[in-house]
Short mmCIF file of C-alpha atoms in Angstrom, two decimals:
data_model
loop_
_atom_site.label_atom_id
_atom_site.label_comp_id
_atom_site.label_asym_id
_atom_site.label_seq_id
_atom_site.Cartn_x
_atom_site.Cartn_y
_atom_site.Cartn_z
CA MET A 1 108.68 46.64 130.20
CA ILE A 2 105.84 48.85 128.91
CA ARG A 3 106.87 51.62 131.31
CA LEU A 4 110.49 51.32 130.16
CA PHE A 5 109.46 51.56 126.52
CA ALA A 6 107.35 54.64 127.24
CA CYS A 7 110.26 56.32 129.05
CA LEU A 8 112.63 55.57 126.16
CA SER A 9 110.11 56.96 123.66
CA LEU A 10 109.71 60.14 125.68
CA PHE A 11 113.51 60.45 125.83
CA PHE A 12 113.81 60.40 122.04
CA PHE A 13 111.05 63.01 121.68
CA LEU A 14 112.42 65.47 124.24
CA VAL A 15 116.19 65.07 124.18
CA PRO A 16 118.14 66.26 121.11
CA VAL A 17 119.93 63.23 119.72
CA THR A 18 121.74 64.16 116.53
CA TYR A 19 122.36 60.65 115.25
CA VAL A 20 118.64 59.90 114.84
CA ARG A 21 117.96 62.97 112.68
CA GLY A 22 117.99 62.62 108.94
CA PRO A 23 118.85 65.33 106.42
CA VAL A 24 116.48 68.30 106.37
CA PRO A 25 114.56 68.32 103.07
CA PRO A 26 115.00 71.44 100.92
CA ALA A 27 112.32 74.09 101.25
CA ASN A 28 109.71 74.17 98.50
CA ILE A 29 110.17 77.56 96.86
CA SER A 30 107.98 76.85 93.84
CA GLN A 31 106.69 79.99 92.14
CA TYR A 32 104.03 78.14 90.14
CA ILE A 33 100.40 79.24 90.59
CA GLU A 34 97.54 77.32 88.98
CA LEU A 35 94.10 78.68 88.15
CA GLU A 36 91.25 76.20 87.85
CA PRO A 37 87.98 77.68 86.51
CA VAL A 38 84.88 77.40 88.71
CA VAL A 39 81.24 78.35 88.22
CA LEU A 40 79.17 80.48 90.56
CA ASP A 41 76.71 77.68 91.29
CA SER A 42 77.70 74.09 90.56
CA GLN A 43 74.07 72.98 90.94
CA ASP A 44 73.03 75.42 88.22
CA PRO A 45 75.94 76.58 86.04
CA THR A 46 73.62 78.96 84.16
CA ARG A 47 73.15 81.10 87.27
CA THR A 48 75.22 84.26 86.86
CA VAL A 49 73.73 86.96 89.06
CA ALA A 50 73.75 87.56 92.80
CA GLY A 51 72.20 90.83 93.88
CA ARG A 52 73.95 93.58 91.98
CA LEU A 53 76.90 91.36 91.13
CA ALA A 54 77.04 89.72 87.69
CA PHE A 55 79.46 86.79 87.64
CA LEU A 56 82.13 87.12 84.92
CA GLY A 57 84.54 84.39 85.99
CA GLY A 58 85.98 82.46 88.87
CA TRP A 59 89.01 80.35 89.69
CA LYS A 60 90.31 78.06 92.38
CA VAL A 61 93.90 79.20 93.00
CA THR A 62 96.52 76.67 94.10
CA SER A 63 100.27 76.33 94.44
CA ASP A 64 102.57 73.63 95.80
CA ASN A 65 104.52 76.32 97.66
CA PRO A 66 103.54 75.82 101.35
CA ALA A 67 103.66 79.58 101.95
CA PHE A 68 100.73 80.05 99.56
CA GLY A 69 97.27 80.49 101.06
CA GLY A 70 95.54 82.56 103.72
CA ILE A 71 94.73 85.42 101.30
CA SER A 72 93.49 88.36 103.40
CA SER A 73 93.73 91.35 101.05
CA MET A 74 94.63 92.18 97.48
CA LEU A 75 95.36 94.96 95.01
CA ALA A 76 94.34 95.15 91.37
CA LEU A 77 97.19 96.85 89.50
CA PRO A 78 97.29 97.95 85.84
CA ASP A 79 97.18 95.37 83.03
CA LYS A 80 95.36 92.78 85.18
CA ARG A 81 98.29 92.40 87.53
CA PHE A 82 97.14 91.25 90.98
CA LEU A 83 99.00 91.45 94.26
CA MET A 84 97.58 89.38 97.11
CA LEU A 85 98.72 89.38 100.72
CA SER A 86 98.51 86.34 102.95
CA ASP A 87 97.95 86.56 106.69
CA ASN A 88 101.32 84.83 107.15
CA GLY A 89 103.21 87.76 105.64
CA THR A 90 103.52 86.32 102.12
CA LEU A 91 103.01 88.27 98.91
CA VAL A 92 101.44 86.49 95.92
CA GLY A 93 101.51 88.16 92.54
CA PHE A 94 100.49 87.27 88.98
CA THR A 95 99.02 88.64 85.79
CA LEU A 96 95.61 87.18 84.97
CA ASP A 97 95.09 85.67 81.53
CA GLU A 98 91.33 85.14 81.54
CA THR A 99 91.21 83.55 78.10
CA ARG A 100 93.64 80.76 78.93
CA ASN A 101 92.99 80.64 82.71
CA LEU A 102 96.65 81.24 83.44
CA ALA A 103 98.59 83.09 86.11
CA ILE A 104 101.36 84.80 84.12
CA ARG A 105 104.65 85.92 85.72
CA PRO A 106 103.72 84.53 89.14
CA PHE A 107 105.73 85.00 92.30
CA ILE A 108 105.41 84.01 95.95
CA ALA A 109 107.69 85.83 98.40
CA PRO A 110 107.69 86.99 102.04
CA LEU A 111 107.40 90.61 103.11
CA PRO A 112 110.85 92.12 103.73
CA ASP A 113 110.08 92.94 107.36
CA GLY A 114 107.25 92.87 109.87
CA PRO A 115 106.32 93.07 113.55
CA GLU A 116 108.38 89.96 114.35
CA LYS A 117 111.41 88.47 112.69
CA PRO A 118 110.54 85.57 110.36
CA ASN A 119 110.69 82.15 111.99
CA GLU A 120 108.80 78.88 112.03
CA PHE A 121 105.89 80.65 113.74
CA ALA A 122 105.66 83.43 111.14
CA ARG A 123 101.95 82.81 110.57
CA GLN A 124 101.24 83.86 114.14
CA ASN A 125 103.69 86.77 114.19
CA TRP A 126 102.99 88.28 110.78
CA ASP A 127 99.21 88.40 110.74
CA SER A 128 98.99 90.84 107.83
CA GLU A 129 95.35 91.64 107.10
CA SER A 130 95.08 94.80 104.98
CA LEU A 131 96.99 96.27 102.05
CA LEU A 132 97.13 99.66 100.30
CA HIS A 133 99.15 101.11 97.43
CA ASN A 134 99.90 104.66 96.29
CA PRO A 135 100.53 104.43 92.52
CA GLU A 136 102.05 107.92 92.48
CA THR A 137 104.86 107.08 94.91
CA GLY A 138 104.90 103.28 94.55
CA GLN A 139 104.65 102.88 98.35
CA PHE A 140 102.62 100.19 100.11
CA TRP A 141 100.93 100.06 103.52
CA VAL A 142 100.16 96.88 105.46
CA GLY A 143 97.92 96.56 108.51
CA TYR A 144 98.77 93.88 111.09
CA GLU A 145 96.76 92.07 113.76
CA HIS A 146 98.04 90.64 117.06
CA GLN A 147 100.74 93.32 117.25
CA HIS A 148 98.39 96.02 116.01
CA SER A 149 100.34 98.29 113.72
CA ILE A 150 100.57 99.94 110.31
CA TRP A 151 103.75 99.52 108.27
CA ARG A 152 104.86 101.37 105.15
CA TYR A 153 107.10 99.77 102.53
CA GLY A 154 109.00 101.29 99.62
CA PRO A 155 108.31 100.67 95.92
CA SER A 156 108.33 96.98 94.97
CA PHE A 157 108.39 96.17 98.70
CA ALA A 158 112.16 96.69 98.58
CA ARG A 159 112.35 97.70 102.24
CA LYS A 160 110.41 98.82 105.28
CA GLU A 161 110.21 102.61 105.53
CA ALA A 162 108.17 103.21 108.69
CA ALA A 163 106.03 101.46 111.32
CA HIS A 164 103.49 102.77 113.80
CA TYR A 165 101.76 101.11 116.76
CA PRO A 166 98.91 103.61 117.40
CA LYS A 167 97.69 103.94 120.98
CA ALA A 168 94.11 103.81 119.69
CA MET A 169 94.73 100.24 118.44
CA LYS A 170 96.42 98.83 121.55
CA LYS A 171 93.24 97.47 123.14
CA TRP A 172 91.78 96.03 119.97
CA PRO A 173 91.08 92.26 120.21
CA GLU A 174 94.06 90.14 119.25
CA ASN A 175 92.24 88.77 116.20
CA GLY A 176 90.19 91.90 115.56
CA GLY A 177 92.74 94.37 114.26
CA ALA A 178 93.29 96.33 111.04
CA GLU A 179 91.11 94.12 108.85
CA ALA A 180 90.52 96.77 106.16
CA MET A 181 92.20 99.98 105.11
CA ILE A 182 91.37 102.61 102.46
CA ARG A 183 92.97 105.85 101.35
CA LEU A 184 90.51 108.65 100.66
CA PRO A 185 90.78 110.98 97.65
CA ASP A 186 91.87 113.82 99.96
CA GLY A 187 94.82 111.76 101.26
CA ARG A 188 93.37 110.64 104.58
CA PHE A 189 93.49 106.98 105.62
CA LEU A 190 90.72 104.90 107.20
CA VAL A 191 91.63 101.81 109.22
CA PHE A 192 88.83 99.44 110.26
CA SER A 193 88.89 97.05 113.21
CA GLU A 194 87.16 93.75 112.63
CA SER A 195 85.76 93.35 116.14
CA ALA A 196 86.80 96.11 118.58
CA PRO A 197 83.42 97.34 119.95
CA TYR A 198 82.49 100.99 119.47
CA ALA A 199 80.59 102.60 122.33
CA LYS A 200 77.92 104.04 120.03
CA GLY A 201 77.39 100.77 118.14
CA GLY A 202 79.22 98.60 115.66
CA TYR A 203 83.00 98.42 115.65
CA GLN A 204 85.86 100.89 115.87
CA ALA A 205 87.55 102.54 112.92
CA LEU A 206 90.18 105.26 112.74
CA ILE A 207 90.70 108.33 110.57
CA PHE A 208 94.33 109.35 109.99
CA ASP A 209 94.80 112.83 108.53
CA ASP A 210 98.25 111.82 107.32
CA ASP A 211 100.41 108.71 106.91
CA PRO A 212 99.23 106.06 109.43
CA ALA A 213 102.70 104.48 109.46
CA ASP A 214 104.22 107.70 110.76
CA PRO A 215 104.81 107.25 114.52
CA THR A 216 103.70 110.85 115.13
CA SER A 217 100.33 110.35 113.41
CA GLU A 218 97.39 110.26 115.83
CA PRO A 219 93.95 109.18 114.55
CA VAL A 220 90.40 110.09 115.52
CA LEU A 221 87.76 107.47 116.25
CA PHE A 222 84.47 106.60 114.56
CA GLY A 223 82.34 103.49 114.18
CA HIS A 224 81.20 101.22 111.38
CA GLN A 225 78.16 98.94 111.55
CA PRO A 226 78.31 95.78 109.38
CA PRO A 227 75.19 93.81 108.40
CA LYS A 228 73.81 91.89 111.38
CA GLY A 229 75.91 88.87 112.27
CA TYR A 230 78.72 89.75 109.85
CA LYS A 231 82.25 91.13 110.25
CA LEU A 232 84.08 93.44 107.87
CA THR A 233 87.02 91.82 106.05
CA ASP A 234 88.01 94.33 103.33
CA ALA A 235 87.04 97.57 101.60
CA ALA A 236 87.91 99.36 98.36
CA LEU A 237 86.93 102.69 96.80
CA ILE A 238 84.43 102.67 93.94
CA ASP A 239 84.87 106.38 93.21
CA ASP A 240 85.42 109.61 95.15
CA LYS A 241 82.06 109.27 96.92
CA SER A 242 81.45 105.60 97.65
CA VAL A 243 83.21 102.49 98.93
CA LEU A 244 82.58 98.79 98.44
CA MET A 245 82.75 96.72 101.62
CA LEU A 246 83.13 92.95 102.08
CA HIS A 247 81.73 91.11 105.11
CA ARG A 248 81.83 87.45 106.12
CA ARG A 249 80.03 85.16 108.55
CA PHE A 250 80.35 81.58 109.71
CA THR A 251 77.85 79.65 111.82
CA PRO A 252 77.74 75.88 112.44
CA LEU A 253 74.15 75.83 111.19
CA ASP A 254 74.44 77.93 108.03
CA GLY A 255 78.12 77.52 107.24
CA VAL A 256 80.04 80.34 105.56
CA SER A 257 78.54 83.30 103.72
CA ALA A 258 79.53 86.79 102.58
CA ILE A 259 77.81 90.11 101.99
CA VAL A 260 79.02 92.89 99.68
CA SER A 261 77.73 96.35 100.57
CA ILE A 262 78.15 99.96 99.48
CA GLY A 263 78.96 102.79 101.89
CA GLN A 264 79.13 106.54 101.35
CA LEU A 265 82.39 108.28 102.23
CA ALA A 266 80.44 111.24 103.58
CA ASP A 267 79.20 108.98 106.40
CA PHE A 268 82.70 108.27 107.72
CA LYS A 269 82.87 111.07 110.28
CA PRO A 270 84.58 111.33 113.68
CA GLY A 271 82.30 110.16 116.50
CA LYS A 272 79.64 108.80 114.11
CA VAL A 273 78.60 105.28 113.16
CA ALA A 274 78.75 104.62 109.42
CA ARG A 275 76.46 102.06 107.82
CA SER A 276 76.53 100.49 104.40
CA ILE A 277 73.77 99.04 102.25
CA PRO A 278 74.00 95.35 101.24
CA ILE A 279 73.90 94.79 97.49
CA ALA A 280 74.68 91.06 97.22
CA THR A 281 74.82 87.93 99.36
CA LEU A 282 76.98 84.91 98.60
CA LYS A 283 75.93 81.74 100.38
CA PRO A 284 75.38 78.09 99.45
CA PRO A 285 74.54 76.78 96.93
CA LEU A 286 76.68 79.57 95.48
CA LYS A 287 80.42 79.00 95.48
CA VAL A 288 81.73 80.73 98.59
CA ASP A 289 84.43 80.36 101.22
CA ASN A 290 86.03 82.60 103.83
CA MET A 291 85.86 85.76 101.69
CA GLU A 292 88.46 88.25 102.90
CA ALA A 293 89.92 90.15 99.95
CA LEU A 294 88.33 92.79 97.71
CA ALA A 295 89.51 94.97 94.83
CA VAL A 296 87.76 97.29 92.37
CA THR A 297 88.75 98.14 88.78
CA LYS A 298 87.11 99.75 85.76
CA GLU A 299 86.53 98.34 82.28
CA GLY A 300 85.22 101.26 80.26
CA ASP A 301 82.21 102.56 82.20
CA GLU A 302 81.76 99.28 84.06
CA VAL A 303 82.82 98.77 87.68
CA ILE A 304 84.54 95.40 88.12
CA VAL A 305 84.57 93.72 91.54
CA TRP A 306 87.21 91.15 92.46
CA LEU A 307 86.87 88.88 95.50
CA ALA A 308 89.24 86.32 96.99
CA SER A 309 89.04 83.92 99.92
CA ASP A 310 91.30 82.94 102.81
CA ASP A 311 91.64 79.15 102.99
CA ASN A 312 93.23 79.32 106.47
CA PHE A 313 95.89 76.90 105.13
CA SER A 314 93.28 74.18 105.54
CA ALA A 315 92.77 71.19 103.25
CA PHE A 316 89.02 71.62 103.79
CA GLN A 317 88.91 75.17 102.37
CA GLU A 318 89.81 76.80 99.07
CA SER A 319 91.52 79.92 97.76
CA LEU A 320 88.84 81.29 95.45
CA PHE A 321 89.21 84.26 93.09
CA PHE A 322 86.09 85.81 91.54
CA LYS A 323 85.35 88.49 88.97
CA PHE A 324 82.00 90.31 88.96
CA ARG A 325 80.48 93.29 87.23
CA LEU A 326 78.66 95.76 89.48
CA LEU A 327 75.16 96.15 88.08
CA LYS A 328 73.67 99.62 87.98
CA GLY A 329 70.37 100.73 89.45
CA LYS A 330 69.02 102.59 92.42
CA LYS A 331 66.83 99.77 93.67
CA ALA A 332 67.99 96.37 92.57
CA VAL A 333 65.98 93.21 92.96
CA THR A 334 68.22 90.15 92.84
CA LYS A 335 67.57 88.06 89.79
CA SER A 336 68.69 84.60 88.90
CA ILE A 337 69.37 84.06 85.22
CA ARG A 338 68.35 80.53 84.37
CA LYS A 339 68.49 79.42 80.76
CA GLY A 340 67.76 82.92 79.51
CA GLN A 341 64.76 83.53 81.82
CA ASN A 342 64.84 85.95 84.75
CA GLU A 343 63.28 84.84 88.01
CA LYS A 344 62.64 86.86 91.15
CA ALA A 345 65.39 86.61 93.80
CA GLY A 346 63.82 84.93 96.84
CA ALA A 347 62.61 82.06 94.61
CA SER A 348 65.99 80.36 94.68
CA PRO A 349 68.28 79.60 97.65
CA GLY A 350 71.25 81.88 97.94
CA PHE A 351 69.48 85.01 96.64
CA SER A 352 67.52 87.72 98.34
CA THR A 353 65.88 91.05 97.54
CA LEU A 354 68.34 93.81 98.37
CA GLU A 355 68.17 97.58 98.37
CA SER A 356 71.11 99.27 96.70
CA ASP A 357 72.46 102.77 97.06
#
């Protein structure tokens, strides 16, 4: 009898039987995005500095739309409008109201096209990891993993304009593709692999003299060396000479952490290995998750750094969104601000003495 029951159960799992299927529930297409304020350190809410980053605000970002999450890159557009890209090919946009902790005019929508047609396995097929925008033309570029390629989209992501699968990216690890992408002031593009080894050290990166989504565009190779034990997840220009770089690490012993560093554009040369200088470390007890997205803006003379995390669509992780001010100084010693008194960095967990640029 037990064997018969097992066979009948297997039959109902494997054989399509229409009369046992109920109505398919409607898809949740909610466009609502909620911002919940967070502090940098819940153990000490007065702590506001990590390395050369001064904490100005932070939020836990949520939505009941199941397509929301997995933030891998983002753009900071004028008037505090943010465009985030999930690694499942979903765009998330909103205007930040810092005073009221609100996401104004939010939207959640899929990319119009990608390496594979949308289906129930879109998260695996549309592993979109990097995002660029040209404000002069309104065009966007997206870098994909798995099917390593660079795609260009028209203004407002209305349509796909071009796609390129460079030969130089074909042998990159499946999960180690175009993790970061920047456009230099002279019009060239840099595309960074997360984990494709470079023969001279570090990991591979590519220099495109023209549009990387153009199928005729062929890049030249160089290397980038992240801080030891870390992998690059995003990069953004500070000015016409320097670039801010975001790195993450996870170990069973230490958990998750992130390092923000500064690199010099002059070091990104064909055949060379570029290195950046760490300026801040985020690790427990500081609020941190799988930090993957980075953007840079200006407020007057101040450089503002925005970070966001990829929750991997996991109930055990969070989509965090941080705002920092980049502190000035040639040699910065991390300081923890506690109740109006500065303490040396090293004295508190989560802080370290760091050399800046």
